[in-house]
PDB file of C-alpha atoms in Angstrom:
ATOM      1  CA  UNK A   1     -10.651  17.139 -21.194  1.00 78.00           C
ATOM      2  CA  UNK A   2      -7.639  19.057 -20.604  1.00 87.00           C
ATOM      3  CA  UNK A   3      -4.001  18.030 -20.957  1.00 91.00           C
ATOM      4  CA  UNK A   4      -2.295  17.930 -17.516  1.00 90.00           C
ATOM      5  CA  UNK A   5       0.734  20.263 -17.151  1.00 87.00           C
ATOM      6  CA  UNK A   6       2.864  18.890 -14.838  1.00 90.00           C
ATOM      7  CA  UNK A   7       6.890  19.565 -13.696  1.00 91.00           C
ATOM      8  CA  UNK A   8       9.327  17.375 -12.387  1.00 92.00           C
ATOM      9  CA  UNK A   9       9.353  19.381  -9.109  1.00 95.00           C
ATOM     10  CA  UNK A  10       5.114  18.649  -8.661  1.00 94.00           C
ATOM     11  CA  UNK A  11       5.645  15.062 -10.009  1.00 94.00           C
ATOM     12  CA  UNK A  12       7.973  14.234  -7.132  1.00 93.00           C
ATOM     13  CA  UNK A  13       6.139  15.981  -4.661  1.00 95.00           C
ATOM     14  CA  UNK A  14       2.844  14.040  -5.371  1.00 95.00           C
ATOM     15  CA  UNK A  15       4.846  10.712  -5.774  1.00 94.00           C
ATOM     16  CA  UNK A  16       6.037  11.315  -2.678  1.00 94.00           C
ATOM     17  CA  UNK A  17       3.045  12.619  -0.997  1.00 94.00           C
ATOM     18  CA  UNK A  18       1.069   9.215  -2.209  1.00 92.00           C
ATOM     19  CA  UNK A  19       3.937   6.746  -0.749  1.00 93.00           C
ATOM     20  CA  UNK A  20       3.859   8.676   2.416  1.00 94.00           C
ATOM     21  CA  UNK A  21      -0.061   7.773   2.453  1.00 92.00           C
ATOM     22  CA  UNK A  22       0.156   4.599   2.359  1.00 91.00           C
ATOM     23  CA  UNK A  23       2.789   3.998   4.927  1.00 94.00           C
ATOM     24  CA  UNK A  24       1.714   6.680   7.400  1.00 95.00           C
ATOM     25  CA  UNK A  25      -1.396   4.546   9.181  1.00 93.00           C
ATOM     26  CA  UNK A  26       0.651   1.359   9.977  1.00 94.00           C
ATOM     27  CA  UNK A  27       3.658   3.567  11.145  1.00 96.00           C
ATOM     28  CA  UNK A  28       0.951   5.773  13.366  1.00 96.00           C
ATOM     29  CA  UNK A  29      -0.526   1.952  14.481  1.00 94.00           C
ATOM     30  CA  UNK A  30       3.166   1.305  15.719  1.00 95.00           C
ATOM     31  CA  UNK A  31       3.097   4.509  17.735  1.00 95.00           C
ATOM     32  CA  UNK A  32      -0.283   3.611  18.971  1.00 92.00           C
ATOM     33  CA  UNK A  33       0.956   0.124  19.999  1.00 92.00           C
ATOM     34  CA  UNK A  34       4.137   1.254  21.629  1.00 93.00           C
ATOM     35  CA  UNK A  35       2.730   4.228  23.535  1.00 91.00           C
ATOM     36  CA  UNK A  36      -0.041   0.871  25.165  1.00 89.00           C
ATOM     37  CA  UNK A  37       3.212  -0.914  26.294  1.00 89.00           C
ATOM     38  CA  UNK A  38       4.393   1.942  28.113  1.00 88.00           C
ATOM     39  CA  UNK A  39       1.388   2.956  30.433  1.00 83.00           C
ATOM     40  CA  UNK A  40      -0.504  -0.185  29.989  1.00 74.00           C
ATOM     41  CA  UNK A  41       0.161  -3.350  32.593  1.00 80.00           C
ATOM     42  CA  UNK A  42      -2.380  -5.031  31.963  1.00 83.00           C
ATOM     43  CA  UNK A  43      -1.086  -8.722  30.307  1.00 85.00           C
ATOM     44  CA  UNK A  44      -3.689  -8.761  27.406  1.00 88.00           C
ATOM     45  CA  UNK A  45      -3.251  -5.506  26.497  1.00 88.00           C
ATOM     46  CA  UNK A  46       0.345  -5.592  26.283  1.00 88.00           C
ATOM     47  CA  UNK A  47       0.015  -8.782  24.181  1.00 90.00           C
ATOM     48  CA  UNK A  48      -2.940  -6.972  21.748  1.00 91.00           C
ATOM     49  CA  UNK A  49      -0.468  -3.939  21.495  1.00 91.00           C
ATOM     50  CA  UNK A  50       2.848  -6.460  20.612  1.00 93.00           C
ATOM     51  CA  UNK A  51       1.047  -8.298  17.984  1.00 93.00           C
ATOM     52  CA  UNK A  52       0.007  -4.548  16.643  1.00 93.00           C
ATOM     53  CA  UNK A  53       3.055  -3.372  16.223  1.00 95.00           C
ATOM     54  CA  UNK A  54       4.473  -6.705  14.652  1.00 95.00           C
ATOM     55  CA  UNK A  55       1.325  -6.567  12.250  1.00 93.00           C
ATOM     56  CA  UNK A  56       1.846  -2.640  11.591  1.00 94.00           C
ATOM     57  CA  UNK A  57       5.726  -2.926  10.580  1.00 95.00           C
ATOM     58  CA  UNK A  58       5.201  -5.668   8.601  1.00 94.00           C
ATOM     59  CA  UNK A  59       2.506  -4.038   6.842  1.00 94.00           C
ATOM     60  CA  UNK A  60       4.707  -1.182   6.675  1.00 95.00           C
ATOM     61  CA  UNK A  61       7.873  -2.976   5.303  1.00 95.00           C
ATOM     62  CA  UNK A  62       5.781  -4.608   2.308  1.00 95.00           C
ATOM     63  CA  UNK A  63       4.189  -1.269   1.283  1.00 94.00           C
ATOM     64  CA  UNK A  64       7.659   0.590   1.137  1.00 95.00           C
ATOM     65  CA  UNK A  65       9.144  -2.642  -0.567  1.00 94.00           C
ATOM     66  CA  UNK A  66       6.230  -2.657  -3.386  1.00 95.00           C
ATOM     67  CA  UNK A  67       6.577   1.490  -3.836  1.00 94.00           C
ATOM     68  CA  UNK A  68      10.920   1.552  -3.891  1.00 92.00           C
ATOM     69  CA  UNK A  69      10.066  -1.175  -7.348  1.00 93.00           C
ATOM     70  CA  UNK A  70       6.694   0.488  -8.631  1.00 94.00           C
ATOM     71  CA  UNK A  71       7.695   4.151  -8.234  1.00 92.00           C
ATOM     72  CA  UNK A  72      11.759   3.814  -7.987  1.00 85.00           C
ATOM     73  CA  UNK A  73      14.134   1.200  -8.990  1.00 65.00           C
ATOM     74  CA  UNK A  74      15.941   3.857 -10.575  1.00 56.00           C
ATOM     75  CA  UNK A  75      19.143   2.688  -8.267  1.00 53.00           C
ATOM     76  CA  UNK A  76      18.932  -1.036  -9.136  1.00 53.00           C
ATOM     77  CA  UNK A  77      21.788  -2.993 -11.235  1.00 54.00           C
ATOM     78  CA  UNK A  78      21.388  -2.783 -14.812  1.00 61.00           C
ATOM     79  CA  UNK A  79      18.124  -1.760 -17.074  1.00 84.00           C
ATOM     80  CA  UNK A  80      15.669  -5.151 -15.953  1.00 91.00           C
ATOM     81  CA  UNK A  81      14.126  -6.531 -13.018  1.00 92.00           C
ATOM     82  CA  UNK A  82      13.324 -10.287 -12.006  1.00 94.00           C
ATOM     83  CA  UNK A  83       9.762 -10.874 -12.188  1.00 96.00           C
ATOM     84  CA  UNK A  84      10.082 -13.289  -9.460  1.00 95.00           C
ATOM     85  CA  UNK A  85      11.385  -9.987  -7.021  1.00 94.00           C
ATOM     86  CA  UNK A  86       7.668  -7.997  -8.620  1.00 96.00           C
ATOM     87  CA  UNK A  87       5.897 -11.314  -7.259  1.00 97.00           C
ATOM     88  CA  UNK A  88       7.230 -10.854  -4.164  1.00 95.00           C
ATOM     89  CA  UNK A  89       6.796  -7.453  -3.271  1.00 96.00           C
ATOM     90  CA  UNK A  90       3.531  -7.753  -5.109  1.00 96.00           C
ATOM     91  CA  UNK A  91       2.730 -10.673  -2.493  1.00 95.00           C
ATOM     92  CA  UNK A  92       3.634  -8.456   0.461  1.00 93.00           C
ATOM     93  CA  UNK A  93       0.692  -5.979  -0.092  1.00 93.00           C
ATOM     94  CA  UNK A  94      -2.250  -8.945   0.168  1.00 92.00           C
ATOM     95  CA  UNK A  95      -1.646  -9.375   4.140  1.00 83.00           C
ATOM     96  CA  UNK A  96      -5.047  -9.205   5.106  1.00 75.00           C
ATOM     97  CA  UNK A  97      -7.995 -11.188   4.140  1.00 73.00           C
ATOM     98  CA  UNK A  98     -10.025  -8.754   2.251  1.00 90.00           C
ATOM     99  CA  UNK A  99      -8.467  -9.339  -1.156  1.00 95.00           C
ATOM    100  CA  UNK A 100      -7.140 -12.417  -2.102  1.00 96.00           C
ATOM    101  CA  UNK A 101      -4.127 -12.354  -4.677  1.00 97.00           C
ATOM    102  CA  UNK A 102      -2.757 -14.391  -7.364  1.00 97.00           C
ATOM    103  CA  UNK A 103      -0.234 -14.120  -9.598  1.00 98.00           C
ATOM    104  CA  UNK A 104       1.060 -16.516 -13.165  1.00 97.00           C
ATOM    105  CA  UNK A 105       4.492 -14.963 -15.010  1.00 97.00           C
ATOM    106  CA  UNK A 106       7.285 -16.494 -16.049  1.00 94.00           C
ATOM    107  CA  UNK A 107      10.544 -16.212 -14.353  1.00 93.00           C
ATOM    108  CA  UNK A 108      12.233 -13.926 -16.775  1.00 95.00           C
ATOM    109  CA  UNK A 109      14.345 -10.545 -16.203  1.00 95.00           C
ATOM    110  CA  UNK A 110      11.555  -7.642 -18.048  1.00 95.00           C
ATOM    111  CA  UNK A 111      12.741  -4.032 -18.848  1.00 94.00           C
ATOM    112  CA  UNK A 112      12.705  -1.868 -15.571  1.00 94.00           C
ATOM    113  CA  UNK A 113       9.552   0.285 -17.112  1.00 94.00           C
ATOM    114  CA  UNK A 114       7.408  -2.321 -17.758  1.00 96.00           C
ATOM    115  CA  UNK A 115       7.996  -4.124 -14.159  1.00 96.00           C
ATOM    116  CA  UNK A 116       7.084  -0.835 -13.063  1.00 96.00           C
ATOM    117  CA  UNK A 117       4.114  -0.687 -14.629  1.00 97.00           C
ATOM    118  CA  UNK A 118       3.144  -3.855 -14.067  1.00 98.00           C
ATOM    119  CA  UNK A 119       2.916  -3.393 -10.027  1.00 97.00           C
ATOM    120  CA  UNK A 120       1.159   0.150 -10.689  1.00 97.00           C
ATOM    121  CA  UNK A 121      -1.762  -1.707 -12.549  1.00 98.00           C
ATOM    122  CA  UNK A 122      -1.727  -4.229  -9.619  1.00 97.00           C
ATOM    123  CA  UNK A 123      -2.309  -0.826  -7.015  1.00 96.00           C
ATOM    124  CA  UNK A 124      -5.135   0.154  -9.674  1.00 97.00           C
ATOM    125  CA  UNK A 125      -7.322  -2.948  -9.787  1.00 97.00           C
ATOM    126  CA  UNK A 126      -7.341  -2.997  -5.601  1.00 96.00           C
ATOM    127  CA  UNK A 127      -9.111   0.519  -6.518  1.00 95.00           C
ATOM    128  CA  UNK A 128     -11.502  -1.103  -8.702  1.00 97.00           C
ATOM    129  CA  UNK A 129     -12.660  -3.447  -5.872  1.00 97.00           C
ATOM    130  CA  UNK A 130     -13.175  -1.277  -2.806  1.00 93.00           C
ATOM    131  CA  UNK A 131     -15.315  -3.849  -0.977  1.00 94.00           C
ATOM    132  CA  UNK A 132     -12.627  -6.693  -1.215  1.00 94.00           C
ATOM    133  CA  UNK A 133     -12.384  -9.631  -3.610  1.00 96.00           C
ATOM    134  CA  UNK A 134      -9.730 -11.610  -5.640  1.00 97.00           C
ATOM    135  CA  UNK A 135      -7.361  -9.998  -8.175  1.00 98.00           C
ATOM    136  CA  UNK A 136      -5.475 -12.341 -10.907  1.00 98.00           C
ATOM    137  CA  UNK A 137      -2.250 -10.995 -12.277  1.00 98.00           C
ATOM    138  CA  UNK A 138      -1.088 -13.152 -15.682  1.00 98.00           C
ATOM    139  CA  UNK A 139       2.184 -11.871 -17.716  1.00 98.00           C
ATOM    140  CA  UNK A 140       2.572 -13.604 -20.825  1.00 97.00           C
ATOM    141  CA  UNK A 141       5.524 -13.408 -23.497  1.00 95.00           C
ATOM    142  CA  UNK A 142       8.938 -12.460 -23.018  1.00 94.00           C
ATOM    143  CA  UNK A 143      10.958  -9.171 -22.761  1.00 91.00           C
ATOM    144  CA  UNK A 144      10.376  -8.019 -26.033  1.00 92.00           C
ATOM    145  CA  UNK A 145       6.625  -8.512 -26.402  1.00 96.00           C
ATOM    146  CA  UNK A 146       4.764  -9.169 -23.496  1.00 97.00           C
ATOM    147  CA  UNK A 147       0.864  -9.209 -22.347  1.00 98.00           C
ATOM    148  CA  UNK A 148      -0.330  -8.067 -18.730  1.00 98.00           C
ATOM    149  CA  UNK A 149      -4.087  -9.259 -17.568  1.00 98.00           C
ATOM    150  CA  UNK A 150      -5.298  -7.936 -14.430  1.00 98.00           C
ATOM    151  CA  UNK A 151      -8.429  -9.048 -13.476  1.00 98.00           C
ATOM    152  CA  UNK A 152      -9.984  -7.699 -10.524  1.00 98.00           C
ATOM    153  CA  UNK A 153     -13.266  -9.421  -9.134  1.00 98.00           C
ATOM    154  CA  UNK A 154     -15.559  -7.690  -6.499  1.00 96.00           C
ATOM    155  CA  UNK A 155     -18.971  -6.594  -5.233  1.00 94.00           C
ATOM    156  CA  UNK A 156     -19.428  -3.217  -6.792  1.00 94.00           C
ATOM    157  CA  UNK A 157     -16.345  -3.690  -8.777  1.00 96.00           C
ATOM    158  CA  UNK A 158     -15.784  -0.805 -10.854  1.00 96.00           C
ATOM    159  CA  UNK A 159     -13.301   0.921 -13.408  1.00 96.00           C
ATOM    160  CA  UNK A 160     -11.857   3.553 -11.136  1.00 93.00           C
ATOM    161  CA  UNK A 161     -13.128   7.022 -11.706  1.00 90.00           C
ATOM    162  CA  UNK A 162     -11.236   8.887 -13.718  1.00 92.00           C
ATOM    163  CA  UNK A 163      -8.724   6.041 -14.170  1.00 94.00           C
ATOM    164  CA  UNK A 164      -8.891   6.382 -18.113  1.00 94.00           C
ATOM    165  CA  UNK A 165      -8.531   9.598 -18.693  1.00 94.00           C
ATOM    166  CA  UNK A 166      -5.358  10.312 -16.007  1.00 95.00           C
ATOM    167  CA  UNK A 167      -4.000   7.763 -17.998  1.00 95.00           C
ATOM    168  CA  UNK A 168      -4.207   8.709 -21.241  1.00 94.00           C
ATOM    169  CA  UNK A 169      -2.146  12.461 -19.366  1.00 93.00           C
ATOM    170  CA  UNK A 170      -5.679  14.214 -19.270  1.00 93.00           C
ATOM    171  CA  UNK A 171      -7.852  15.511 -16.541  1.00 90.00           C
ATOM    172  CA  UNK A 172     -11.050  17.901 -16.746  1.00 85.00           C
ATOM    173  CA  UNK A 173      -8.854  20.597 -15.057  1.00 86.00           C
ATOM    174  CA  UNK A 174      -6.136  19.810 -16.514  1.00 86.00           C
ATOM    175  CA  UNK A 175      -4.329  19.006 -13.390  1.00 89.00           C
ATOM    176  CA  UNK A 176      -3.823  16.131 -11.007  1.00 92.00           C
ATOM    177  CA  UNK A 177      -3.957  15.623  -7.228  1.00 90.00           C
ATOM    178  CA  UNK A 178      -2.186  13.219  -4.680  1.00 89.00           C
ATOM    179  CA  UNK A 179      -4.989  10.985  -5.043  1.00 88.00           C
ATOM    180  CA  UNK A 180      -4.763  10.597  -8.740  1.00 93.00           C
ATOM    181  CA  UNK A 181      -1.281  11.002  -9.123  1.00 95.00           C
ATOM    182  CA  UNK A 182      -0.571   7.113  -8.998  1.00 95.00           C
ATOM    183  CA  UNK A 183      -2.503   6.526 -12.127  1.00 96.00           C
ATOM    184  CA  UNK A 184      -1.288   9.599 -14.131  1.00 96.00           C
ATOM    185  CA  UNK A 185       2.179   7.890 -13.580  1.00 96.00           C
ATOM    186  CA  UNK A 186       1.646   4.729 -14.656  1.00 97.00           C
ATOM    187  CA  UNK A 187       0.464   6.376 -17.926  1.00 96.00           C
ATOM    188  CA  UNK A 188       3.677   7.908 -17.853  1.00 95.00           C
ATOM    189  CA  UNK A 189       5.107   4.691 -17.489  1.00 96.00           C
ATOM    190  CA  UNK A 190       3.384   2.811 -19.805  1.00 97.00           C
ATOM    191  CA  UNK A 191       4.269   5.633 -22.931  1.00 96.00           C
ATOM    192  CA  UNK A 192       7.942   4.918 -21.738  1.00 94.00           C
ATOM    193  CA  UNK A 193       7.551   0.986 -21.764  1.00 95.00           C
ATOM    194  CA  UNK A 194       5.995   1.218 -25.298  1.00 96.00           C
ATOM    195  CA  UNK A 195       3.078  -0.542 -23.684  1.00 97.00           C
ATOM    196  CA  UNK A 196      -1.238   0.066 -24.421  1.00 97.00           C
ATOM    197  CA  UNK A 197      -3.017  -0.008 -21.925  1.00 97.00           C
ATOM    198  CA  UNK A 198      -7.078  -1.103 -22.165  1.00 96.00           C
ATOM    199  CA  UNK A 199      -9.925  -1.505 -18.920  1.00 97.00           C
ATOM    200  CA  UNK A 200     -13.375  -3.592 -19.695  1.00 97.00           C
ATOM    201  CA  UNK A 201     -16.050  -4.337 -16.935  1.00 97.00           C
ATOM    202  CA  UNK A 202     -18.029  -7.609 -17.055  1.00 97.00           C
ATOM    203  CA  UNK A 203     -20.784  -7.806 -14.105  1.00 95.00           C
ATOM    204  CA  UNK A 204     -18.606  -7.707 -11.000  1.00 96.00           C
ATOM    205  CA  UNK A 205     -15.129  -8.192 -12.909  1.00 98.00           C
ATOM    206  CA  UNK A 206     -12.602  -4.952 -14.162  1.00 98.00           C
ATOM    207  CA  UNK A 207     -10.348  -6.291 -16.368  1.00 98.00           C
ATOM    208  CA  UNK A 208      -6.992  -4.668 -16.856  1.00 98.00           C
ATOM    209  CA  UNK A 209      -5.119  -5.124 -20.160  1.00 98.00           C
ATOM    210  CA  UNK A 210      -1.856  -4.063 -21.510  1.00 98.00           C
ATOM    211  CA  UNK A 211       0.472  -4.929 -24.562  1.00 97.00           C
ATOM    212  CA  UNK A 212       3.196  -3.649 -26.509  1.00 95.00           C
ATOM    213  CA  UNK A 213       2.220  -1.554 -28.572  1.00 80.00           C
TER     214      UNK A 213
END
């Protein structure tokens, strides 16, 4: 394993490279939906490609909302964040039926970085399930020393590859792409929250685990 070399200028560009991945299919199902409406008639079409495009931007709306708090935030009030605003946008990204999604904290203002990370181990364990499932997000303690369990449950759940290592700032090339780029920063994050972060596999459950250190 290799140490991964990386400058602000790549870091952004591969942030921004991942958020515009996850947005770009419902934005290109909008197009799809509006470009129906204008040289379609037909009534049921027309309805299929409305309830498209109202699917598509909401879908749309939550993933931007989860990424400005799991990759930004730097332009919000003060140095914390309300959990109950991480539930929320956390919420918005568990449309569908494929995962279900729950989620126990207390309603307490947590330091920016470790909201942060929080919501980038909740991206991480819908990795570890590819095939759908239920994920379980508990925060426990306060501020100062807290405890985040993520527990992802599946068939053919799995720690994602490479998941440990691009944490830990590593890679077997000793660089890092736009699909691995996600995890690499919440390792980033996680050094700056002062927080550990653990996985364990039991049958068809990943378990995520972090604590200050």
């Amino acid at each position: 394993m290799a140490t991964i070399s990386l400058d602000s200028l790549d870091l952004a560009a591969l942030l921004c490279s991942r958020v515009c991945h996850d947005v770009i299919s419902p934005v290109g199902a909008i197009v799809n939906g509006l470009e129906v409406l204008e040289d379609d008639n037909d009534t049921s079409m027309r309805e299929f490609a409305l309830e498209l495009i109202s699917k598509s931007a909401r879908q749309a709306s939550a993933r931007l909302q989860f990424a400005r708090l799991a990759f930004g935030a730097a332009g919000s009030a003060g140095s914390s964040i309300d959990l109950g605003d991480a539930e929320q946008v956390a919420r918005g990204m568990f449309q569908d039926d494929k995962i279900s999604f729950a989620w126990s904290a207390p309603r307490l203002l947590f330091p920016k970085n470790r909201v942060k990370l929080l919501l980038n181990l909740v991206m991480i364990a819908i990795t570890a399930i590819p095939r759908g499932g239920s994920i379980v997000a508990n925060v426990s303690g306060d501020a100062e020393r807290c405890e985040f369990i993520i527990k992802s449950k599946g068939l053919n759940a799995r720690i994602p590859a490479h998941s440990e290592a691009l944490l830990a700032g590593d890679s077997e090339s000793g660089t890092v792409d736009a699909h691995g780029i996600q995890v690499y920063y919440a390792g980033m994050v996680a050094r700056a929250a002062g927080m550990t972060i653990a996985f364990s596999i039991d049958g068809d459950e990943v378990t995520i685990r972090a604590t200050t250190a």
